XYZ file of C-alpha atoms in Angstrom:
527
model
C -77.940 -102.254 -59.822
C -76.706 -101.220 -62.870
C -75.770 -97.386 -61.507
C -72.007 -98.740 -61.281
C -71.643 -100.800 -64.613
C -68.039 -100.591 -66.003
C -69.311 -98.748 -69.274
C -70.476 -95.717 -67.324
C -67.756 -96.186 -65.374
C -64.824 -96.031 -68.039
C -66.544 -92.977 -69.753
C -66.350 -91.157 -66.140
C -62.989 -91.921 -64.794
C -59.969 -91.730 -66.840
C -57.548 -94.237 -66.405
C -54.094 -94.886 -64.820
C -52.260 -94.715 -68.292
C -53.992 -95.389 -71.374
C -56.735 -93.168 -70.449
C -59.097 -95.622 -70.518
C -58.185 -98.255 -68.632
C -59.047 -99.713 -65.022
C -58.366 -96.890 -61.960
C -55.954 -98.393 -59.790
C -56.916 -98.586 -56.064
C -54.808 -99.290 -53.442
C -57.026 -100.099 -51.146
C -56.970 -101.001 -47.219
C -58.963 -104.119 -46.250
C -59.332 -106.655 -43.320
C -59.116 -110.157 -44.936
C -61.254 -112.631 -43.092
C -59.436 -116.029 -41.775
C -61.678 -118.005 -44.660
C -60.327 -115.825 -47.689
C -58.326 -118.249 -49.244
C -56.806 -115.469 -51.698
C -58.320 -111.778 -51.867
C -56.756 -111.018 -54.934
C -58.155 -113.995 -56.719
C -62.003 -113.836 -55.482
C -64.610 -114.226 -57.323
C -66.107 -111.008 -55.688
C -63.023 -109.123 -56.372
C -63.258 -109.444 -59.588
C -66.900 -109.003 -60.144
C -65.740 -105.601 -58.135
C -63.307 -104.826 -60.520
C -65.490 -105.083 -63.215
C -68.332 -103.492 -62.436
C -66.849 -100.557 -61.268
C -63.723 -100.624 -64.133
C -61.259 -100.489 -61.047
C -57.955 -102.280 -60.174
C -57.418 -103.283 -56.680
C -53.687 -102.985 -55.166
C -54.462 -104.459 -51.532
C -53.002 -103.961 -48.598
C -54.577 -105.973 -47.086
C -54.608 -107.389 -43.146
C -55.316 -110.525 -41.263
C -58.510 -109.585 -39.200
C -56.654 -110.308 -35.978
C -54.316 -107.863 -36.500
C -56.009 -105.575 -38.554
C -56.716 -102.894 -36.214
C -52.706 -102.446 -35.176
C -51.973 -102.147 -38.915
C -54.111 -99.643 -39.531
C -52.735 -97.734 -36.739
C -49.324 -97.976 -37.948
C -49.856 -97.301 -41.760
C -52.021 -93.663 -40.315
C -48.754 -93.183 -37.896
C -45.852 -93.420 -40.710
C -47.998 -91.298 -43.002
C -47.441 -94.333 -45.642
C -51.053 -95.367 -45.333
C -53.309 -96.377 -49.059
C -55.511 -94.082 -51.163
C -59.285 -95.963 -49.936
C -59.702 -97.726 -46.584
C -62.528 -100.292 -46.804
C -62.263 -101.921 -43.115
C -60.993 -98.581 -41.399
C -63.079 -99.868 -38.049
C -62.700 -95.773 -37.850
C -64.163 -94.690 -34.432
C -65.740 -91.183 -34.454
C -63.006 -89.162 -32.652
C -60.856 -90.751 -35.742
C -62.911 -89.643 -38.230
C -63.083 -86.171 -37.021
C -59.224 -86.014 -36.364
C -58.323 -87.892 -39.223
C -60.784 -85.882 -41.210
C -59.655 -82.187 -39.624
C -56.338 -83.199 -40.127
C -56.646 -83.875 -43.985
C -56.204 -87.116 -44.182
C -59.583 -88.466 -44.521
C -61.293 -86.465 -47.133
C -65.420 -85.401 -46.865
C -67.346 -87.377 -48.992
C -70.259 -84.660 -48.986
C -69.679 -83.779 -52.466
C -68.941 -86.804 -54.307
C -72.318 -88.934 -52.533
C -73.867 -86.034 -54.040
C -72.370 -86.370 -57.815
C -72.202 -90.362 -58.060
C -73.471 -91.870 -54.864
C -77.047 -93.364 -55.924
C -77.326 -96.018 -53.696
C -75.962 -93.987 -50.512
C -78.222 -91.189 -51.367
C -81.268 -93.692 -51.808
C -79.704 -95.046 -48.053
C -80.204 -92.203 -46.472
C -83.984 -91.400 -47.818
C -84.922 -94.880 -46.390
C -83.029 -94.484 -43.426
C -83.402 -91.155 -42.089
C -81.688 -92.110 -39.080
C -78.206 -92.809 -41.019
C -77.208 -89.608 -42.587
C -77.333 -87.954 -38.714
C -75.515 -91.020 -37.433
C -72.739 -90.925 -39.801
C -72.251 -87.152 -40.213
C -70.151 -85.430 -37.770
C -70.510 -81.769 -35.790
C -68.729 -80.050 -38.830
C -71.337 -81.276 -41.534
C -69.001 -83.528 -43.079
C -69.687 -87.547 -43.653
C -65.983 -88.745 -43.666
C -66.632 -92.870 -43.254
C -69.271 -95.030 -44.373
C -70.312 -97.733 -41.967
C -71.527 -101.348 -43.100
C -74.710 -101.659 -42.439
C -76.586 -105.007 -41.529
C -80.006 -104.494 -40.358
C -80.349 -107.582 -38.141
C -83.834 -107.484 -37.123
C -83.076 -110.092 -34.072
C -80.062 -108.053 -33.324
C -82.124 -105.032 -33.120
C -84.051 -106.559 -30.035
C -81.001 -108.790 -28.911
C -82.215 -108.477 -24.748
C -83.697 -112.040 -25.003
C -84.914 -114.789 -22.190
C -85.610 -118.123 -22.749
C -87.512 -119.815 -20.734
C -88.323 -124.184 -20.850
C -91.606 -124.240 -22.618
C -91.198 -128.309 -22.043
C -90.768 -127.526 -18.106
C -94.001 -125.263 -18.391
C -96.093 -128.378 -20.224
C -94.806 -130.863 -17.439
C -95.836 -128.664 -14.568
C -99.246 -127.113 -16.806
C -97.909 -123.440 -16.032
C -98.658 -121.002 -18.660
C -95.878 -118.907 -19.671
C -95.677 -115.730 -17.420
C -96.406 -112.255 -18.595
C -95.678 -109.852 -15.007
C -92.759 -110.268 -12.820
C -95.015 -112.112 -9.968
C -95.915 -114.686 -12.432
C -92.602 -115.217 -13.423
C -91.340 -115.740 -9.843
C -93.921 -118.252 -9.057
C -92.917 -120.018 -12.887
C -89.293 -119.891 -10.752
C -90.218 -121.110 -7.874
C -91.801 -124.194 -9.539
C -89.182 -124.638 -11.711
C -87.007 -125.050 -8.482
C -89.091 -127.374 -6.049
C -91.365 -129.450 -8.183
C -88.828 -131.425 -10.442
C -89.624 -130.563 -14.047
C -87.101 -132.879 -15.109
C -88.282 -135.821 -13.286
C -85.172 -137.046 -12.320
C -85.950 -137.254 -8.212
C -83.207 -134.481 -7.357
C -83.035 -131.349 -6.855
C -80.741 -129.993 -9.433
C -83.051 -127.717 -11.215
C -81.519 -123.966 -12.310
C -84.282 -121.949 -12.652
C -82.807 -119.069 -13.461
C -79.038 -118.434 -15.453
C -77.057 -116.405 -17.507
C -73.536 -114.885 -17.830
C -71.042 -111.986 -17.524
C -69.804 -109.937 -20.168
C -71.430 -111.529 -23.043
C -74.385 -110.300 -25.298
C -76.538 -109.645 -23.231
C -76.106 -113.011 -20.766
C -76.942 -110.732 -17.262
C -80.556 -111.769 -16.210
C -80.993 -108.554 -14.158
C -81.180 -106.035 -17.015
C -84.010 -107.718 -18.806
C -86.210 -107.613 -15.841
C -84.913 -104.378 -14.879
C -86.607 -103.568 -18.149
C -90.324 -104.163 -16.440
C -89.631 -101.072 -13.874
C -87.489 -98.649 -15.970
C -85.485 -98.886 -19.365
C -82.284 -100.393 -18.996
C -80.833 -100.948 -22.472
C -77.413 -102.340 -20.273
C -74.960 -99.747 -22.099
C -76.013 -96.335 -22.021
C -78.407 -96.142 -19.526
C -80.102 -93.394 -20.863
C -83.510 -92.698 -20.817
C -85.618 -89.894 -22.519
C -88.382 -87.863 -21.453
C -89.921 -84.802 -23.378
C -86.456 -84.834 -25.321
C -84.559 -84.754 -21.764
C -82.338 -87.192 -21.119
C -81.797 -88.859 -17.811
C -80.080 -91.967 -16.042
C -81.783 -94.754 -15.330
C -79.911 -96.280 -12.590
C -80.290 -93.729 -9.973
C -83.951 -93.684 -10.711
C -86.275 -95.039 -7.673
C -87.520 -97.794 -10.226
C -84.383 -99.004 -10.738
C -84.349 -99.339 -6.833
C -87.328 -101.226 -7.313
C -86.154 -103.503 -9.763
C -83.156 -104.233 -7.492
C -85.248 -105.325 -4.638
C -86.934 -107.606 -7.225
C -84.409 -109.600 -8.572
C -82.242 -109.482 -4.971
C -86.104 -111.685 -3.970
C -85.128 -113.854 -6.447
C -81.696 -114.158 -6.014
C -81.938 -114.517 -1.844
C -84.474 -117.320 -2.494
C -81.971 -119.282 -4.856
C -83.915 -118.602 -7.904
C -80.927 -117.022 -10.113
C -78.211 -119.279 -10.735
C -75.325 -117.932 -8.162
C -72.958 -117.859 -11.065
C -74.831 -115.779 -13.291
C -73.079 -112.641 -12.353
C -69.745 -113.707 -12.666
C -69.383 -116.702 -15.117
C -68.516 -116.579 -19.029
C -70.235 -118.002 -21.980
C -68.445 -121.024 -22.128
C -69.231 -121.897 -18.805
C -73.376 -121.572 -19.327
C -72.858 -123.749 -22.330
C -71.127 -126.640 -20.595
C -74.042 -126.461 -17.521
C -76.742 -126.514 -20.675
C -75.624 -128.987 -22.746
C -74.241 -131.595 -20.463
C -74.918 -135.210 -20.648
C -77.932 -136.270 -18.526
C -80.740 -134.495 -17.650
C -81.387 -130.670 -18.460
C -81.182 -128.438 -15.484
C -81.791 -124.744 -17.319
C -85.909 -123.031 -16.385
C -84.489 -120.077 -18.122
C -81.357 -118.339 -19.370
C -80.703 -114.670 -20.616
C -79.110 -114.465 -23.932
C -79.371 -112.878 -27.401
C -80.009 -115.657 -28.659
C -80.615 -119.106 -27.692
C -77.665 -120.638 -29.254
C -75.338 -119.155 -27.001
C -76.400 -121.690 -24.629
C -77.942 -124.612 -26.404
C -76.291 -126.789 -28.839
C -78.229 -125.875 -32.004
C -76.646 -128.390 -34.594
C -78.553 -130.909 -36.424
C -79.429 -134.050 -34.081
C -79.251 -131.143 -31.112
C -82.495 -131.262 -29.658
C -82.744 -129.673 -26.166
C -82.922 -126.089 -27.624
C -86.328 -126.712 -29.074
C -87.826 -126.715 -25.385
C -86.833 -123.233 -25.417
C -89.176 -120.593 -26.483
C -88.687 -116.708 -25.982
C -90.422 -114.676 -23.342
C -91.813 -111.342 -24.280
C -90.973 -108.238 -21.774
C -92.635 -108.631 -17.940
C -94.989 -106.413 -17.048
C -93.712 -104.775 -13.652
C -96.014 -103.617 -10.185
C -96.297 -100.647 -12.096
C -97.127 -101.968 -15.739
C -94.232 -101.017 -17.360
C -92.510 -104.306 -19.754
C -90.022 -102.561 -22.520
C -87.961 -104.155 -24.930
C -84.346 -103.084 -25.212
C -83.423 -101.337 -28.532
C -80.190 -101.689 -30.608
C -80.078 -100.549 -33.749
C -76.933 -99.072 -34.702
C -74.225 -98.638 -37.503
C -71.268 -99.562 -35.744
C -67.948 -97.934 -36.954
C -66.452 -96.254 -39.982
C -65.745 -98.748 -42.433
C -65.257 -97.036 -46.057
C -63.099 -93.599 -46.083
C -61.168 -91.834 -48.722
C -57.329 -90.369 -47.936
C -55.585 -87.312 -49.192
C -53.618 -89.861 -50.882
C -56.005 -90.191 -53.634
C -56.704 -88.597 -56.894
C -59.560 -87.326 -57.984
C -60.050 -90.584 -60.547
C -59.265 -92.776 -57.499
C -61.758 -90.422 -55.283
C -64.376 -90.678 -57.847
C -63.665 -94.153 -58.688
C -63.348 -94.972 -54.598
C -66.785 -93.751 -53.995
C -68.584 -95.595 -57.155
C -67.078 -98.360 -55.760
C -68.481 -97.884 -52.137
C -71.992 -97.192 -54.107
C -71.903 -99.921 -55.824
C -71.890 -101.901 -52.135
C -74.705 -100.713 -50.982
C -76.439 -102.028 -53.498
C -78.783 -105.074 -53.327
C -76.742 -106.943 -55.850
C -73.446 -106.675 -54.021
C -75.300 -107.228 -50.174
C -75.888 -110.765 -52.087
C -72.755 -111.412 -53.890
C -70.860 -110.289 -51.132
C -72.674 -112.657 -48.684
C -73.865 -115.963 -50.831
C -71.623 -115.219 -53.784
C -72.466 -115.219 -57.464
C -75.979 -116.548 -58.546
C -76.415 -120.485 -59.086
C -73.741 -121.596 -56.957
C -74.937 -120.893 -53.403
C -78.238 -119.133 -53.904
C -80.737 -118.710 -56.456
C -84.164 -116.780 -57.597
C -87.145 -117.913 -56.042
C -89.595 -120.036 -57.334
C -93.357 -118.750 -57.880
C -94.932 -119.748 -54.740
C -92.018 -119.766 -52.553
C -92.560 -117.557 -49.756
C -90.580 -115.359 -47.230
C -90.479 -114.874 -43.006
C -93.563 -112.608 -44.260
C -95.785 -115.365 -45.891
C -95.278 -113.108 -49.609
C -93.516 -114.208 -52.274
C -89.266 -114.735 -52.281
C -86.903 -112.906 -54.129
C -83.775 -115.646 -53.124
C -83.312 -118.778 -51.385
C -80.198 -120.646 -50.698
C -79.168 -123.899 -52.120
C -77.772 -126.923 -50.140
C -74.217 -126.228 -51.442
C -74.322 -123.202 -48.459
C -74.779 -125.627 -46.125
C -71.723 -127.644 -46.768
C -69.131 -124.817 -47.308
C -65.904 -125.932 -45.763
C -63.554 -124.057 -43.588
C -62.028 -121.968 -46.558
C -63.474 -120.212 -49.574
C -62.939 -117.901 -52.994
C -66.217 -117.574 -54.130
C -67.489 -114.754 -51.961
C -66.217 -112.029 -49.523
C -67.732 -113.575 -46.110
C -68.987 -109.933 -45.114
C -65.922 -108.332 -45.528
C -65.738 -104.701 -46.791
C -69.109 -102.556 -46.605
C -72.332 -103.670 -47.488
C -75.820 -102.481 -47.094
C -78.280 -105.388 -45.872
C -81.323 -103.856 -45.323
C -84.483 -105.940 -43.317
C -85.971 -105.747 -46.781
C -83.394 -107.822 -48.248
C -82.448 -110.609 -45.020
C -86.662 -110.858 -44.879
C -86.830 -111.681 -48.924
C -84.564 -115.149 -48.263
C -87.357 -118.691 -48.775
C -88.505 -119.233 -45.563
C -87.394 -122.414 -43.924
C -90.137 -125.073 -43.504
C -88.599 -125.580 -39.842
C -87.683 -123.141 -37.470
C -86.293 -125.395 -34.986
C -83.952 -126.971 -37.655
C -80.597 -125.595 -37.984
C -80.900 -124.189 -41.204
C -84.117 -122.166 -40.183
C -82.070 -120.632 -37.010
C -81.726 -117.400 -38.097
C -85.893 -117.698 -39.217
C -86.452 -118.922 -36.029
C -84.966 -115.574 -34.368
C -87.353 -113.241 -36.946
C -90.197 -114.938 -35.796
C -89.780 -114.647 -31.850
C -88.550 -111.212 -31.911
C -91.504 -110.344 -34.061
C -94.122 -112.078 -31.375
C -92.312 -110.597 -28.321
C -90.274 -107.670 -28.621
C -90.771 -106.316 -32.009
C -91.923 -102.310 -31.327
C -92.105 -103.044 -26.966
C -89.211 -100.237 -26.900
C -90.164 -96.998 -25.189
C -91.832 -94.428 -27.520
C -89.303 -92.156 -26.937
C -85.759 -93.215 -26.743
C -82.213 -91.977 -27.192
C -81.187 -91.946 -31.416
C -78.476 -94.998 -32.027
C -74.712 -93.352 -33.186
C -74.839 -89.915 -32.456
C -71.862 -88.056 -33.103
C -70.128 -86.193 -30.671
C -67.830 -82.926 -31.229
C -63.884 -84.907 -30.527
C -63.443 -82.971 -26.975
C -67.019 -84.755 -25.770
C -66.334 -87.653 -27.195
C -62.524 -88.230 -25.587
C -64.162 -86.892 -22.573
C -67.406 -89.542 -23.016
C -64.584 -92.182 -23.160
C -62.925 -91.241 -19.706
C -65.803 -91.364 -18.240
C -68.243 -93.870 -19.675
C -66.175 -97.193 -18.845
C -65.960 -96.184 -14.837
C -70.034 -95.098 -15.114
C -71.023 -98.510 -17.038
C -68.679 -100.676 -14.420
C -69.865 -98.455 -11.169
C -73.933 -99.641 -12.369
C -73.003 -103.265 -12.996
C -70.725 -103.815 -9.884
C -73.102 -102.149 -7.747
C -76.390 -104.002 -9.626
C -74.201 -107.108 -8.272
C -73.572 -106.353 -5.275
C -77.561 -104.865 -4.431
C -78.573 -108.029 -5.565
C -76.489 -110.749 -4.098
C -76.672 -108.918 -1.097
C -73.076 -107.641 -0.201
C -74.630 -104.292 -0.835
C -78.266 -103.399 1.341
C -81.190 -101.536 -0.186
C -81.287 -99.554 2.678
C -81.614 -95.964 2.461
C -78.640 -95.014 3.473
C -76.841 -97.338 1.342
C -79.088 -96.416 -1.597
C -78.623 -92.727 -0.751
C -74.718 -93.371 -0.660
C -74.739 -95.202 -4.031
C -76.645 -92.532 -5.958
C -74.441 -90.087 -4.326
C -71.485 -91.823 -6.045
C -72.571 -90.720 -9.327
C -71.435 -87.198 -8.696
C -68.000 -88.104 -8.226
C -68.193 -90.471 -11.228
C -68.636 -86.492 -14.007
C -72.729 -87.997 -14.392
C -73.642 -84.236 -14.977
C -71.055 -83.876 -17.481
C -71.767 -86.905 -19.493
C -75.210 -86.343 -19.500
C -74.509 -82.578 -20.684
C -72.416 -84.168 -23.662
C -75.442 -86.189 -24.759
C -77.852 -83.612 -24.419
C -76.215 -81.199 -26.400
C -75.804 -83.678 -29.056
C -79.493 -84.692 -29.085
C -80.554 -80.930 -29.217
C -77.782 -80.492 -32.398
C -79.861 -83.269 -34.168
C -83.384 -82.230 -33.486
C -82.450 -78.620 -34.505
C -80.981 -79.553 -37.486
């Protein structure tokens, strides 16, 4: 942790006047609606210290931070470090072949410790964030959420299952006859016939029930679509198995098993069905996690009927997992703007947040106040001893704060770290939520990906990508409207309207865009 101190740092960077003293960084940063003051913060100054810098914010509400980053770039009056750039990667390779964000190659190699030890334990990063030319222009921040990673959830009503002594299903037949149950034999015991089986939602994370059991007759990872074979990469939904996994869930949507609404309804609107007064009406519900439908607060109970079911196995034995790991966007870049003591100070900076030191300060703030070391005997999500475990004051933090960043900036939160948090005695509770999520997606979807599978965040060369984003939107929305329409019937799996509907793709570049991606796959493997 100690790679960044402000000794070495002083005797490496020379300062703004004196020689000596703090590097001035004017610095880019999307401020977080519970920052009371950014310049004040207790991690902005534990920043400042350890790294023997001086920040000069310009800093953005996170609402409109993305507009103000567009107009600082476009007046050419833009600051020396950006450390919420959101930088897509067509921006960092125009940005960066125009000059204005500057490769980092060189100085991760001189001072960047942590990054360097980031990309030896994550050989998947470096390819991710380096683009066609060989140059890394942006950092991301990086948040290995293990839950996240498998975020294609159901839930289905363990208490339902008790009442009616069904086991919980494992193939798609079983899970139709749990449905089918679930809809004429009153598991809530009310006398009516109000039961939902099946729900979910539109255009949330993952809320659409029909790509997680699309998953038990081909991959369907409900964004890219992709799947690999032999390094060859292919579409999934013009597959015949994703044919067959229409006609599966149109069964269960003909014989009123899938909530009507579940293809065309928001969020909000599962959460008012789920946690209306009365009796519970949910069998199951399709979400990344079960919050998103249940109440989970303290004195909240009806989300601890819920438990989460592992991947179907299909006619033909397939059950996969979706995958999601990912880096998301360029966070941390350096501008022409800088000099070389604010370049060298910039990046000891971003090396100092990767660190494990910072991924905790950043989060939980300085030691004593909402966290502290472990006790012997304490133990983590992994049954070994804890490094950390939070105090009650986290808890009972109120709608503003000073005393840490709130995720802002970069960090590097590895599983090692997130897994090395005291276990909560109760999963169910609220504060054991987020244990609650490790321990399900370790029992049911932890490694059920395919073997082979397309890498998360390549980098594409700027004409593919621009060309990816013409296309992409029209190919995601011609797959969902038609997976809609297939399955609530305003579309036939006939096949002439099947034949007609794979046809479409040719119309809609598919060659192309699967050209793009395969080129890009081949430049990684080579390399």
């Amino acid at each position: 942790m100690s790679a960044c101190s402000s000794n070495n740092a002083g005797n490496n960077v020379s300062g703004d006047s004196a020689g000596n003293g703090p590097v001035t960084l004017d610095t880019f940063i999307s401020v977080n609606p519970r920052i009371e003051d950014i310049n004040t913060n207790t991690i902005t100054k534990l920043i400042e210290e350890k790294v023997h810098i001086k920040f000069k914010f310009e800093a953005a509400p996170s609402a409109s931070a993305a507009d103000k980053k567009k107009l600082l770039l476009a007046s050419g009056d833009y600051p020396s470090v950006f450390l919420s750039g959101d930088f897509t990667q067509a921006e960092q390779i125009d940005y960066g072949q125009q000059g204005v964000l500057l490769p980092l190659n060189d100085l991760i190699d001189k001072y960047g410790n942590e990054i360097k030890r980031a990309f030896e334990e994550d050989p998947d990063l470096k390819a991710a964030i380096t683009a066609p030319d060989g140059n890394i222009y942006s950092l991301p921040s990086i948040n290995d959420c293990f839950h996240c990673w498998y975020s294609q959830k159901m839930w289905i009503n363990k208490a339902w299952l008790d009442e009616l002594g069904l086991e919980i299903p494992k193939t798609t037949e079983e899970f139709y006859q749990v449905l089918k149950a679930f809809k004429t034999q009153d598991p809530n015991g009310n006398g009516k016939a109000d039961e939902i089986p099946l729900t979910g939602a539109y255009n949330t994370w993952h809320g659409i029930p029909s790509h997680f059991l699309m998953n038990s007759f081909v991959y369907d990872d409900d964004n890219t679509f992709f799947t690999m074979k032999d390094g060859k990469v292919s579409l999934a939904a013009n597959q015949p198995e994703w044919r067959q996994g229409l006609e599966y869930v149109n069964k269960l949507y003909s014989e009123n098993l899938i909530d009507k609404e579940a293809f065309t309804q928001n969020n909000d609107a599962v959460m008012q069905v789920a946690n209306k007064e009365g009796d519970n009406v949910i069998g199951a519900v399709s979400m990344g996690h079960i919050g998103m439908a249940f109440n989970v607060y303290e004195g909240q109970t009806r989300h601890k009927d819920y438990v989460s079911l592992a991947p179907l196995a299909g006619p033909n034995g397939v059950a996969y997992a979706g995958y999601y790991k990912g880096y998301g966007n360029g966070a941390f870049a350096i501008t022409n703007k800088a000099t070389e003591a604010q370049q060298i100070a910039a990046i000891k900076m971003a090396d100092y947040m990767y660190s494990e030191e910072f991924a905790i300060a950043n989060e939980y703030g300085l030691e004593g106040n909402y966290w502290e070391k472990a006790q012997p005997g304490e133990k983590n999500v992994h049954g070994e001893q804890a490094k950390y475990k939070l105090t009650p004051a986290f808890f009972e933090i109120g709608s503003t704060l000073n005393d840490h960043w709130d995720q802002m900036g970069i960090t590097r939160r590895t599983r090692e770290i997130r897994e090395s948090w005291v276990a909560p005695s109760d999963p169910l509770s609220e504060q054991g939520f987020e244990y609650r999520l490790f321990l399900e997606t370790a029992n049911n979807y932890e490694n059920k990906q395919p073997k082979e599978i397309y890498p998360p965040a390549v980098f594409l060369e700027v004409s593919d990508a621009k060309q990816v984003n013409r296309i992409k939107p029209q190919l995601v929305d011609y797959i969902n409207s038609n997976m809609a329409q297939f399955i609530t019937g305003s579309k036939r799996l006939t096949d002439s309207e099947w034949d007609g509907y794979v046809k479409g793709f040719d119309g809609l570049n598919l060659p192309s865009y699967l050209d793009i991606y395969q080129k890009a796959y081949d430049r990684i493997e080579g390399n």
